[in-house]
Amino acid sequence: MALRAMNSCVIFRSAATPPLAASRRCCVRQFTTSRSRKHLNLHSFLRCTPYPLSHVTVRSYSVHNLVEMVMEELASIRKRGRVRATSKLELASTGELLEDKLKKGTLQKGLLLEFKKDSERVLLAVALKPDGKKNWMVSDQNGITTSIKPQQVTFIVPGAENFEPTEISDFVQKAQDNLDTALLEFAWNELVEKNKSVTVQELAEMIFGSAEPLESYCAHLLLSRDEVYFTVLESKGLSPVYGPRTATQVGELLRRKLAKETAEKEFEELIQLLRSAKKMPPQDKPPRSSWKTEEKIWHKIESLEAFAIDACKNDDQKRTAGMILKAMGLAKTSSAAVNLLIDIGYFPVHVNLDLLKLNIPTDHREEILSVADSILSSSPDLDEADRVDLTHLKVYAIDVDEADELDDALSATRLQDGRIKVWIHVADPTSLLQPGSIIDKDARRRGTSIFLPTATYSMFPERLAMEGMSLKQGKLCNAVTVSVVLRSDGSIAEYSVENSIIKPTYMLTYESATELLHLNLEEEIELKILSEAAALRLRWRREQGAIDTGTLETRIKVTNPDHPEPSIKLYVENQADAAMRLVSEMMILCGEVIATYGSHNNIPLPYRGQPQSNIDTSAFEHLPEGPVRSSAIVRIMRAAEMDFRNPVRHGVLGLPGYVQFTSPIRRYMDLAAHYQVKAFLRGDSLPFSAGELEGIASTVNMTTRVVRRLSSSSLRYWILEYLRRQPKGKRFRALVLRFIKDRIAAILLTEIGVQASSWVSLGVQIGDEVDVQVEEAHPRDDVLSLKEVEAV
């Protein structure tokens, strides 16, 4: 049975109860006032914190004797003047007087008050002197003198009217030592039963047995910081009246407090995990998957990732990420979040942020993979009976060395009349697909294959693209073949479009094809004829107004991209190279034929055009041929346009019409053109009207633009990373393309294939070559700084 002797609302507890400091259930406190002359030592003030109070156990002795002993000790102390129990009337009167003084701006020196320093800090200070009509100069607990406004004052400590600034620190320490929220629980139990409100001074009397400055301030701190037991009923300036919350409210608030403490504990555990992972060497950092094993951790990491890539779905994710960054001592920025995720091993050092930000799909769903496997195992060739056997032709497939999907190949011969006949064989994925099928819809959603330095993400499932659709050396392959007979001037004399079956003879890289051309081997006469046909076509197109935009093109292959120092291979390809020119001319020829074929047969197709009637190429003849002239022309070229009913002149290519047709495995609009042409060849109704094609193109082209931006940014990132790794002081040859401002020139690093800007010396002109060095290269920030150096 708990023992409570009430005298002026003082709560006493048995000295036999175990200390609160040891168990947080019971404790012993001895309170001293802010003055050394006033001490309260009521044997000691003893208290217990069990809840409910009826569960307290005490030693067995006379209740009457204990009460007598306590009351006698209290009377003795008061008689000696060591405790002044201020009456409620006096306290109220003192509080009103101090408030009045504060409002009138006549605070006296030595007043101890609490004020709001800023939104997060509340400090104790001693009033020093007035500062103007309303403000006061005060010296706070940190020894800093400052001017405060009346509205900043949050509490005036009763009875502390001649306080010295040097005493504040000791006063604050004593107050902190004597704070225990268990005291509020005792008071709440007593007051809620009587439904009675309380002031700060009354609570001090109740739980400490005194309303001296220290006890009053302790009571104020307990009440002002309390979020569970009491609420402000009435605000009388600086003397608010507090009332006990109901038992139901307290129960709910305690539940919330427990949940909050649990969340704070989990958050602190996460911060410790992050700090630990951050300190680990790269090879020991936890794998990305380990952060997803526990939901409570993954939720926070997911928020941090969303913040890093500017993709937060709600304010909760932003708030969570901000809390993590703040706890880690980092700025609340996306770049800080990225660096933290890299430091803990969640992101690789060279994470492709654009790929994450653009939310581009890279993997294929299990359902799509299953259907693709089914197609490979059972789908019949719908055009088998109509295929022309071209397996007797020598077939060259020429592409980059790391190409996974091969969707075009070439053949050529010289006719008896001396004219050249060429065949452009294009892979035939529509022999396995139907428009509107699940595979087709997924390919349309993707729009294009994605080729990055670090990986290739195919429009079709990899196995279907590689095994069922791509052309393969020495294997029988289905194709759509465009055959063309050229006149001696390079124009088209005859053409045909038909389903075929071919057997590719060679699969060559551009480098090996160029080498074969230079060797001029008699047994590879077909390759030489193809090169001759390409030269005829280029000459003819130029006569039709074609604009040569060929320049240097950079390719990068990165192996093991998740490693902090992955391997980088850089290739710079000159589009004027013989093999590259050969292939590009044949692809352009195929596009012209399909446009002509579609126009003659009224087939809706994605006809591409680019009007350039306003370009006078003679205005650029003073510029050196090659990258300098091409760069100048490209800058003023107009955007391409499309029509889905009739061909549109393509001024840049010098063609009356053009349809992209040669990459149906990589580009969906090429595939759509195949659907239309194949249906016409079969005599079936066309799958798409012109309006439907326009709707498809609108969506696909939007996706394609995003992918193009991704590919460009990824390539530039790895070019800059390549330059960052080069030996300091290494020289690079650069071609001056144009001047931007004064002596700041746009230059092309011919060994790298990247454009940049640099100051160049007097006398340097457009088209000149200069030597430059890399001063800075920061791929993550897209920074490349170059400086000109004297030629050796």
PDB file of C-alpha atoms in Angstrom, residues 316-571:
ATOM      1  CA  ASP A 316       7.416  11.707 -46.296  1.00  0.00           C
ATOM      2  CA  GLN A 317      10.229  10.506 -48.558  1.00  0.00           C
ATOM      3  CA  LYS A 318      11.729  14.007 -48.714  1.00  0.00           C
ATOM      4  CA  ARG A 319      11.483  14.361 -44.932  1.00  0.00           C
ATOM      5  CA  THR A 320      13.058  10.938 -44.301  1.00  0.00           C
ATOM      6  CA  ALA A 321      15.931  11.639 -46.697  1.00  0.00           C
ATOM      7  CA  GLY A 322      16.494  15.054 -45.138  1.00  0.00           C
ATOM      8  CA  MET A 323      16.664  13.536 -41.649  1.00  0.00           C
ATOM      9  CA  ILE A 324      19.219  10.938 -42.778  1.00  0.00           C
ATOM     10  CA  LEU A 325      21.429  13.527 -44.460  1.00  0.00           C
ATOM     11  CA  LYS A 326      21.250  15.835 -41.446  1.00  0.00           C
ATOM     12  CA  ALA A 327      22.102  12.999 -39.041  1.00  0.00           C
ATOM     13  CA  MET A 328      25.087  12.129 -41.236  1.00  0.00           C
ATOM     14  CA  GLY A 329      26.256  15.739 -41.164  1.00  0.00           C
ATOM     15  CA  LEU A 330      25.575  16.266 -44.877  1.00  0.00           C
ATOM     16  CA  ALA A 331      23.837  18.985 -46.841  1.00  0.00           C
ATOM     17  CA  LYS A 332      20.248  18.356 -47.859  1.00  0.00           C
ATOM     18  CA  THR A 333      21.025  18.037 -51.578  1.00  0.00           C
ATOM     19  CA  SER A 334      20.569  15.304 -54.161  1.00  0.00           C
ATOM     20  CA  SER A 335      24.323  15.188 -54.807  1.00  0.00           C
ATOM     21  CA  ALA A 336      24.994  14.604 -51.095  1.00  0.00           C
ATOM     22  CA  ALA A 337      22.474  11.743 -51.150  1.00  0.00           C
ATOM     23  CA  VAL A 338      24.156  10.250 -54.227  1.00  0.00           C
ATOM     24  CA  ASN A 339      27.583  10.410 -52.595  1.00  0.00           C
ATOM     25  CA  LEU A 340      26.270   8.830 -49.402  1.00  0.00           C
ATOM     26  CA  LEU A 341      24.685   5.943 -51.329  1.00  0.00           C
ATOM     27  CA  ILE A 342      27.982   5.459 -53.144  1.00  0.00           C
ATOM     28  CA  ASP A 343      29.938   5.594 -49.869  1.00  0.00           C
ATOM     29  CA  ILE A 344      27.832   2.820 -48.315  1.00  0.00           C
ATOM     30  CA  GLY A 345      28.091   0.616 -51.412  1.00  0.00           C
ATOM     31  CA  TYR A 346      24.409   0.872 -52.412  1.00  0.00           C
ATOM     32  CA  PHE A 347      25.284   2.719 -55.625  1.00  0.00           C
ATOM     33  CA  PRO A 348      28.375   1.782 -57.635  1.00  0.00           C
ATOM     34  CA  VAL A 349      30.908   4.588 -57.970  1.00  0.00           C
ATOM     35  CA  HIS A 350      29.875   5.141 -61.586  1.00  0.00           C
ATOM     36  CA  VAL A 351      26.122   4.766 -61.121  1.00  0.00           C
ATOM     37  CA  ASN A 352      24.148   5.977 -64.148  1.00  0.00           C
ATOM     38  CA  LEU A 353      21.854   8.514 -62.505  1.00  0.00           C
ATOM     39  CA  ASP A 354      20.115   9.428 -65.749  1.00  0.00           C
ATOM     40  CA  LEU A 355      19.108   5.811 -66.282  1.00  0.00           C
ATOM     41  CA  LEU A 356      17.505   5.821 -62.818  1.00  0.00           C
ATOM     42  CA  LYS A 357      15.945   9.271 -63.157  1.00  0.00           C
ATOM     43  CA  LEU A 358      14.344   8.565 -66.515  1.00  0.00           C
ATOM     44  CA  ASN A 359      12.880   5.303 -65.166  1.00  0.00           C
ATOM     45  CA  ILE A 360      13.657   3.487 -68.414  1.00  0.00           C
ATOM     46  CA  PRO A 361      12.870  -0.258 -68.336  1.00  0.00           C
ATOM     47  CA  THR A 362      15.953  -2.429 -68.713  1.00  0.00           C
ATOM     48  CA  ASP A 363      14.736  -5.916 -67.830  1.00  0.00           C
ATOM     49  CA  HIS A 364      11.915  -7.876 -69.430  1.00  0.00           C
ATOM     50  CA  ARG A 365       9.052  -9.242 -67.334  1.00  0.00           C
ATOM     51  CA  GLU A 366       8.858 -12.985 -66.754  1.00  0.00           C
ATOM     52  CA  GLU A 367       5.658 -13.122 -68.794  1.00  0.00           C
ATOM     53  CA  ILE A 368       7.434 -11.572 -71.797  1.00  0.00           C
ATOM     54  CA  LEU A 369      10.381 -13.951 -71.466  1.00  0.00           C
ATOM     55  CA  SER A 370       8.025 -16.934 -71.313  1.00  0.00           C
ATOM     56  CA  VAL A 371       6.156 -15.873 -74.454  1.00  0.00           C
ATOM     57  CA  ALA A 372       9.473 -15.240 -76.250  1.00  0.00           C
ATOM     58  CA  ASP A 373      10.633 -18.785 -75.448  1.00  0.00           C
ATOM     59  CA  SER A 374       7.320 -20.123 -76.736  1.00  0.00           C
ATOM     60  CA  ILE A 375       7.741 -18.213 -80.014  1.00  0.00           C
ATOM     61  CA  LEU A 376      11.215 -19.631 -80.523  1.00  0.00           C
ATOM     62  CA  SER A 377      10.048 -23.195 -80.009  1.00  0.00           C
ATOM     63  CA  SER A 378       6.817 -23.280 -81.988  1.00  0.00           C
ATOM     64  CA  SER A 379       6.087 -20.278 -84.229  1.00  0.00           C
ATOM     65  CA  PRO A 380       5.850 -21.167 -87.959  1.00  0.00           C
ATOM     66  CA  ASP A 381       7.194 -18.879 -90.702  1.00  0.00           C
ATOM     67  CA  LEU A 382       4.124 -17.233 -92.207  1.00  0.00           C
ATOM     68  CA  ASP A 383       6.041 -16.339 -95.396  1.00  0.00           C
ATOM     69  CA  GLU A 384       7.869 -19.630 -95.939  1.00  0.00           C
ATOM     70  CA  ALA A 385       6.120 -20.381 -99.243  1.00  0.00           C
ATOM     71  CA  ASP A 386       6.858 -16.947-100.692  1.00  0.00           C
ATOM     72  CA  ARG A 387      10.553 -16.688 -99.872  1.00  0.00           C
ATOM     73  CA  VAL A 388      13.071 -16.295-102.639  1.00  0.00           C
ATOM     74  CA  ASP A 389      16.146 -18.458-102.164  1.00  0.00           C
ATOM     75  CA  LEU A 390      19.203 -16.172-102.207  1.00  0.00           C
ATOM     76  CA  THR A 391      21.576 -18.534-100.465  1.00  0.00           C
ATOM     77  CA  HIS A 392      23.833 -18.537-103.553  1.00  0.00           C
ATOM     78  CA  LEU A 393      24.836 -14.910-102.912  1.00  0.00           C
ATOM     79  CA  LYS A 394      27.953 -13.918-101.018  1.00  0.00           C
ATOM     80  CA  VAL A 395      26.584 -11.943 -98.063  1.00  0.00           C
ATOM     81  CA  TYR A 396      28.553  -9.451 -95.963  1.00  0.00           C
ATOM     82  CA  ALA A 397      27.283  -8.404 -92.526  1.00  0.00           C
ATOM     83  CA  ILE A 398      29.303  -5.376 -91.355  1.00  0.00           C
ATOM     84  CA  ASP A 399      28.869  -3.793 -87.947  1.00  0.00           C
ATOM     85  CA  VAL A 400      30.747  -2.690 -84.830  1.00  0.00           C
ATOM     86  CA  ASP A 401      32.741  -5.428 -83.123  1.00  0.00           C
ATOM     87  CA  GLU A 402      30.513  -5.685 -80.046  1.00  0.00           C
ATOM     88  CA  ALA A 403      27.193  -5.746 -81.924  1.00  0.00           C
ATOM     89  CA  ASP A 404      24.781  -8.269 -80.443  1.00  0.00           C
ATOM     90  CA  GLU A 405      21.876  -7.793 -82.854  1.00  0.00           C
ATOM     91  CA  LEU A 406      22.717  -8.034 -86.572  1.00  0.00           C
ATOM     92  CA  ASP A 407      19.793  -6.856 -88.649  1.00  0.00           C
ATOM     93  CA  ASP A 408      21.267  -6.034 -92.071  1.00  0.00           C
ATOM     94  CA  ALA A 409      23.717  -7.482 -94.597  1.00  0.00           C
ATOM     95  CA  LEU A 410      24.800  -6.750 -98.177  1.00  0.00           C
ATOM     96  CA  SER A 411      25.450  -8.487-101.487  1.00  0.00           C
ATOM     97  CA  ALA A 412      26.503  -7.160-104.914  1.00  0.00           C
ATOM     98  CA  THR A 413      27.321  -8.223-108.439  1.00  0.00           C
ATOM     99  CA  ARG A 414      28.084  -6.619-111.797  1.00  0.00           C
ATOM    100  CA  LEU A 415      25.553  -7.365-114.530  1.00  0.00           C
ATOM    101  CA  GLN A 416      26.565  -8.232-118.069  1.00  0.00           C
ATOM    102  CA  ASP A 417      25.677  -4.732-119.246  1.00  0.00           C
ATOM    103  CA  GLY A 418      28.141  -3.286-116.710  1.00  0.00           C
ATOM    104  CA  ARG A 419      25.540  -1.990-114.281  1.00  0.00           C
ATOM    105  CA  ILE A 420      25.781  -2.803-110.587  1.00  0.00           C
ATOM    106  CA  LYS A 421      23.109  -4.750-108.760  1.00  0.00           C
ATOM    107  CA  VAL A 422      23.058  -4.699-104.953  1.00  0.00           C
ATOM    108  CA  TRP A 423      20.939  -6.534-102.416  1.00  0.00           C
ATOM    109  CA  ILE A 424      20.201  -5.107 -98.965  1.00  0.00           C
ATOM    110  CA  HIS A 425      19.089  -7.972 -96.733  1.00  0.00           C
ATOM    111  CA  VAL A 426      17.194  -6.929 -93.609  1.00  0.00           C
ATOM    112  CA  ALA A 427      16.373  -9.257 -90.707  1.00  0.00           C
ATOM    113  CA  ASP A 428      12.715 -10.321 -90.660  1.00  0.00           C
ATOM    114  CA  PRO A 429      11.371 -10.290 -87.069  1.00  0.00           C
ATOM    115  CA  THR A 430       7.788  -9.945 -88.323  1.00  0.00           C
ATOM    116  CA  SER A 431       7.956 -13.552 -89.524  1.00  0.00           C
ATOM    117  CA  LEU A 432       7.674 -14.414 -85.810  1.00  0.00           C
ATOM    118  CA  LEU A 433       5.414 -11.597 -84.590  1.00  0.00           C
ATOM    119  CA  GLN A 434       1.903 -10.278 -85.026  1.00  0.00           C
ATOM    120  CA  PRO A 435       0.973  -6.608 -84.496  1.00  0.00           C
ATOM    121  CA  GLY A 436      -0.784  -6.192 -81.156  1.00  0.00           C
ATOM    122  CA  SER A 437       0.743  -9.302 -79.598  1.00  0.00           C
ATOM    123  CA  ILE A 438       2.167  -9.101 -76.096  1.00  0.00           C
ATOM    124  CA  ILE A 439       5.738  -9.070 -77.460  1.00  0.00           C
ATOM    125  CA  ASP A 440       4.850  -6.386 -79.991  1.00  0.00           C
ATOM    126  CA  LYS A 441       3.200  -4.166 -77.363  1.00  0.00           C
ATOM    127  CA  ASP A 442       6.210  -4.456 -75.074  1.00  0.00           C
ATOM    128  CA  ALA A 443       8.551  -3.536 -77.939  1.00  0.00           C
ATOM    129  CA  ARG A 444       6.354  -0.552 -78.815  1.00  0.00           C
ATOM    130  CA  ARG A 445       6.442   0.635 -75.203  1.00  0.00           C
ATOM    131  CA  ARG A 446      10.247   0.499 -75.224  1.00  0.00           C
ATOM    132  CA  GLY A 447      10.497   2.106 -78.656  1.00  0.00           C
ATOM    133  CA  THR A 448      14.129   1.249 -79.241  1.00  0.00           C
ATOM    134  CA  SER A 449      17.066  -0.775 -78.006  1.00  0.00           C
ATOM    135  CA  ILE A 450      19.357   1.182 -75.697  1.00  0.00           C
ATOM    136  CA  PHE A 451      23.078   1.144 -76.361  1.00  0.00           C
ATOM    137  CA  LEU A 452      25.175   2.464 -73.497  1.00  0.00           C
ATOM    138  CA  PRO A 453      28.914   2.163 -72.866  1.00  0.00           C
ATOM    139  CA  THR A 454      28.137  -0.124 -69.934  1.00  0.00           C
ATOM    140  CA  ALA A 455      25.341  -2.301 -71.329  1.00  0.00           C
ATOM    141  CA  THR A 456      22.817  -2.939 -74.091  1.00  0.00           C
ATOM    142  CA  TYR A 457      19.111  -3.123 -73.247  1.00  0.00           C
ATOM    143  CA  SER A 458      17.318  -4.782 -76.150  1.00  0.00           C
ATOM    144  CA  MET A 459      13.881  -3.835 -77.404  1.00  0.00           C
ATOM    145  CA  PHE A 460      13.114  -7.557 -77.568  1.00  0.00           C
ATOM    146  CA  PRO A 461      14.086 -10.245 -75.044  1.00  0.00           C
ATOM    147  CA  GLU A 462      17.736 -11.057 -75.693  1.00  0.00           C
ATOM    148  CA  ARG A 463      17.246 -14.704 -76.600  1.00  0.00           C
ATOM    149  CA  LEU A 464      14.474 -13.927 -79.054  1.00  0.00           C
ATOM    150  CA  ALA A 465      16.496 -11.143 -80.679  1.00  0.00           C
ATOM    151  CA  MET A 466      19.714 -13.128 -80.866  1.00  0.00           C
ATOM    152  CA  GLU A 467      18.473 -16.615 -81.756  1.00  0.00           C
ATOM    153  CA  GLY A 468      15.236 -15.976 -83.599  1.00  0.00           C
ATOM    154  CA  MET A 469      15.642 -12.623 -85.339  1.00  0.00           C
ATOM    155  CA  SER A 470      19.311 -11.724 -85.906  1.00  0.00           C
ATOM    156  CA  LEU A 471      21.300 -12.696 -88.963  1.00  0.00           C
ATOM    157  CA  LYS A 472      23.983 -15.315 -88.242  1.00  0.00           C
ATOM    158  CA  GLN A 473      27.080 -16.275 -90.155  1.00  0.00           C
ATOM    159  CA  GLY A 474      26.753 -19.605 -91.968  1.00  0.00           C
ATOM    160  CA  LYS A 475      23.105 -20.096 -90.903  1.00  0.00           C
ATOM    161  CA  LEU A 476      19.937 -19.998 -92.980  1.00  0.00           C
ATOM    162  CA  CYS A 477      18.182 -16.757 -92.082  1.00  0.00           C
ATOM    163  CA  ASN A 478      14.847 -15.242 -93.005  1.00  0.00           C
ATOM    164  CA  ALA A 479      15.087 -11.745 -94.454  1.00  0.00           C
ATOM    165  CA  VAL A 480      13.314  -9.020 -96.346  1.00  0.00           C
ATOM    166  CA  THR A 481      15.553  -8.232 -99.308  1.00  0.00           C
ATOM    167  CA  VAL A 482      15.596  -5.003-101.266  1.00  0.00           C
ATOM    168  CA  SER A 483      17.410  -5.431-104.591  1.00  0.00           C
ATOM    169  CA  VAL A 484      18.457  -2.454-106.689  1.00  0.00           C
ATOM    170  CA  VAL A 485      20.016  -2.022-110.106  1.00  0.00           C
ATOM    171  CA  LEU A 486      21.925   1.265-110.377  1.00  0.00           C
ATOM    172  CA  ARG A 487      22.454   3.367-113.427  1.00  0.00           C
ATOM    173  CA  SER A 488      25.954   4.593-114.136  1.00  0.00           C
ATOM    174  CA  ASP A 489      25.165   7.932-112.440  1.00  0.00           C
ATOM    175  CA  GLY A 490      24.068   6.211-109.224  1.00  0.00           C
ATOM    176  CA  SER A 491      20.322   6.652-109.666  1.00  0.00           C
ATOM    177  CA  ILE A 492      17.874   3.734-109.307  1.00  0.00           C
ATOM    178  CA  ALA A 493      17.087   1.903-112.548  1.00  0.00           C
ATOM    179  CA  GLU A 494      15.184  -1.097-111.120  1.00  0.00           C
ATOM    180  CA  TYR A 495      14.212  -2.337-107.675  1.00  0.00           C
ATOM    181  CA  SER A 496      12.274  -5.096-105.961  1.00  0.00           C
ATOM    182  CA  VAL A 497      11.141  -5.912-102.409  1.00  0.00           C
ATOM    183  CA  GLU A 498      10.626  -9.574-101.482  1.00  0.00           C
ATOM    184  CA  ASN A 499      10.794 -12.127 -98.701  1.00  0.00           C
ATOM    185  CA  SER A 500      13.986 -14.135 -98.888  1.00  0.00           C
ATOM    186  CA  ILE A 501      16.190 -16.717 -97.264  1.00  0.00           C
ATOM    187  CA  ILE A 502      19.923 -16.014 -97.108  1.00  0.00           C
ATOM    188  CA  LYS A 503      23.083 -17.527 -95.671  1.00  0.00           C
ATOM    189  CA  PRO A 504      25.486 -14.787 -94.433  1.00  0.00           C
ATOM    190  CA  THR A 505      29.052 -15.483 -95.554  1.00  0.00           C
ATOM    191  CA  TYR A 506      31.045 -12.985 -93.483  1.00  0.00           C
ATOM    192  CA  MET A 507      30.426 -11.084 -90.312  1.00  0.00           C
ATOM    193  CA  LEU A 508      32.923  -8.214 -90.420  1.00  0.00           C
ATOM    194  CA  THR A 509      33.781  -5.284 -88.228  1.00  0.00           C
ATOM    195  CA  TYR A 510      34.215  -1.902 -89.884  1.00  0.00           C
ATOM    196  CA  GLU A 511      37.941  -2.171 -89.329  1.00  0.00           C
ATOM    197  CA  SER A 512      38.249  -5.605 -90.969  1.00  0.00           C
ATOM    198  CA  ALA A 513      35.994  -4.565 -93.874  1.00  0.00           C
ATOM    199  CA  THR A 514      38.148  -1.481 -94.492  1.00  0.00           C
ATOM    200  CA  GLU A 515      41.260  -3.653 -94.408  1.00  0.00           C
ATOM    201  CA  LEU A 516      39.764  -6.041 -96.998  1.00  0.00           C
ATOM    202  CA  LEU A 517      38.906  -3.103 -99.255  1.00  0.00           C
ATOM    203  CA  HIS A 518      42.461  -1.804 -99.054  1.00  0.00           C
ATOM    204  CA  LEU A 519      43.854  -5.268 -99.843  1.00  0.00           C
ATOM    205  CA  ASN A 520      41.719  -5.308-103.040  1.00  0.00           C
ATOM    206  CA  LEU A 521      41.578  -9.111-103.096  1.00  0.00           C
ATOM    207  CA  GLU A 522      40.201 -10.645-106.282  1.00  0.00           C
ATOM    208  CA  GLU A 523      38.245 -13.274-104.307  1.00  0.00           C
ATOM    209  CA  GLU A 524      36.407 -10.456-102.522  1.00  0.00           C
ATOM    210  CA  ILE A 525      35.351  -8.671-105.717  1.00  0.00           C
ATOM    211  CA  GLU A 526      31.784  -8.376-104.365  1.00  0.00           C
ATOM    212  CA  LEU A 527      32.990  -6.147-101.541  1.00  0.00           C
ATOM    213  CA  LYS A 528      34.800  -3.944-104.048  1.00  0.00           C
ATOM    214  CA  ILE A 529      31.597  -3.683-106.151  1.00  0.00           C
ATOM    215  CA  LEU A 530      29.677  -2.623-103.030  1.00  0.00           C
ATOM    216  CA  SER A 531      32.260   0.092-102.408  1.00  0.00           C
ATOM    217  CA  GLU A 532      31.928   1.260-106.017  1.00  0.00           C
ATOM    218  CA  ALA A 533      28.138   1.346-105.667  1.00  0.00           C
ATOM    219  CA  ALA A 534      28.468   3.424-102.481  1.00  0.00           C
ATOM    220  CA  ALA A 535      30.689   5.954-104.314  1.00  0.00           C
ATOM    221  CA  LEU A 536      28.144   6.227-107.138  1.00  0.00           C
ATOM    222  CA  ARG A 537      25.320   6.781-104.689  1.00  0.00           C
ATOM    223  CA  LEU A 538      27.205   9.438-102.710  1.00  0.00           C
ATOM    224  CA  ARG A 539      28.024  11.348-105.899  1.00  0.00           C
ATOM    225  CA  TRP A 540      24.409  11.138-107.080  1.00  0.00           C
ATOM    226  CA  ARG A 541      22.996  12.297-103.757  1.00  0.00           C
ATOM    227  CA  ARG A 542      25.327  15.272-103.621  1.00  0.00           C
ATOM    228  CA  GLU A 543      24.119  16.258-107.071  1.00  0.00           C
ATOM    229  CA  GLN A 544      20.590  16.168-105.635  1.00  0.00           C
ATOM    230  CA  GLY A 545      21.587  18.621-102.892  1.00  0.00           C
ATOM    231  CA  ALA A 546      22.629  16.226-100.144  1.00  0.00           C
ATOM    232  CA  ILE A 547      24.624  17.781 -97.316  1.00  0.00           C
ATOM    233  CA  ASP A 548      27.613  15.884 -96.001  1.00  0.00           C
ATOM    234  CA  THR A 549      27.389  15.867 -92.189  1.00  0.00           C
ATOM    235  CA  GLY A 550      29.908  13.105 -91.620  1.00  0.00           C
ATOM    236  CA  THR A 551      32.243  13.685 -88.714  1.00  0.00           C
ATOM    237  CA  LEU A 552      34.034  11.788 -85.970  1.00  0.00           C
ATOM    238  CA  GLU A 553      31.969   9.435 -83.850  1.00  0.00           C
ATOM    239  CA  THR A 554      33.080   8.100 -80.476  1.00  0.00           C
ATOM    240  CA  ARG A 555      32.190   4.698 -79.073  1.00  0.00           C
ATOM    241  CA  ILE A 556      33.136   3.491 -75.619  1.00  0.00           C
ATOM    242  CA  LYS A 557      32.976  -0.007 -74.214  1.00  0.00           C
ATOM    243  CA  VAL A 558      33.127  -0.320 -70.425  1.00  0.00           C
ATOM    244  CA  THR A 559      33.690  -3.722 -68.848  1.00  0.00           C
ATOM    245  CA  ASN A 560      32.875  -4.419 -65.198  1.00  0.00           C
ATOM    246  CA  PRO A 561      31.158  -1.012 -64.778  1.00  0.00           C
ATOM    247  CA  ASP A 562      30.269  -1.622 -61.109  1.00  0.00           C
ATOM    248  CA  HIS A 563      33.939  -1.754 -60.170  1.00  0.00           C
ATOM    249  CA  PRO A 564      35.415   1.513 -58.834  1.00  0.00           C
ATOM    250  CA  GLU A 565      38.000   1.448 -61.663  1.00  0.00           C
ATOM    251  CA  PRO A 566      36.359  -0.354 -64.608  1.00  0.00           C
ATOM    252  CA  SER A 567      38.114  -0.976 -67.903  1.00  0.00           C
ATOM    253  CA  ILE A 568      37.392   1.636 -70.603  1.00  0.00           C
ATOM    254  CA  LYS A 569      38.002   1.076 -74.314  1.00  0.00           C
ATOM    255  CA  LEU A 570      37.550   4.105 -76.554  1.00  0.00           C
ATOM    256  CA  TYR A 571      37.024   3.971 -80.322  1.00  0.00           C
TER     257      TYR A 571
END
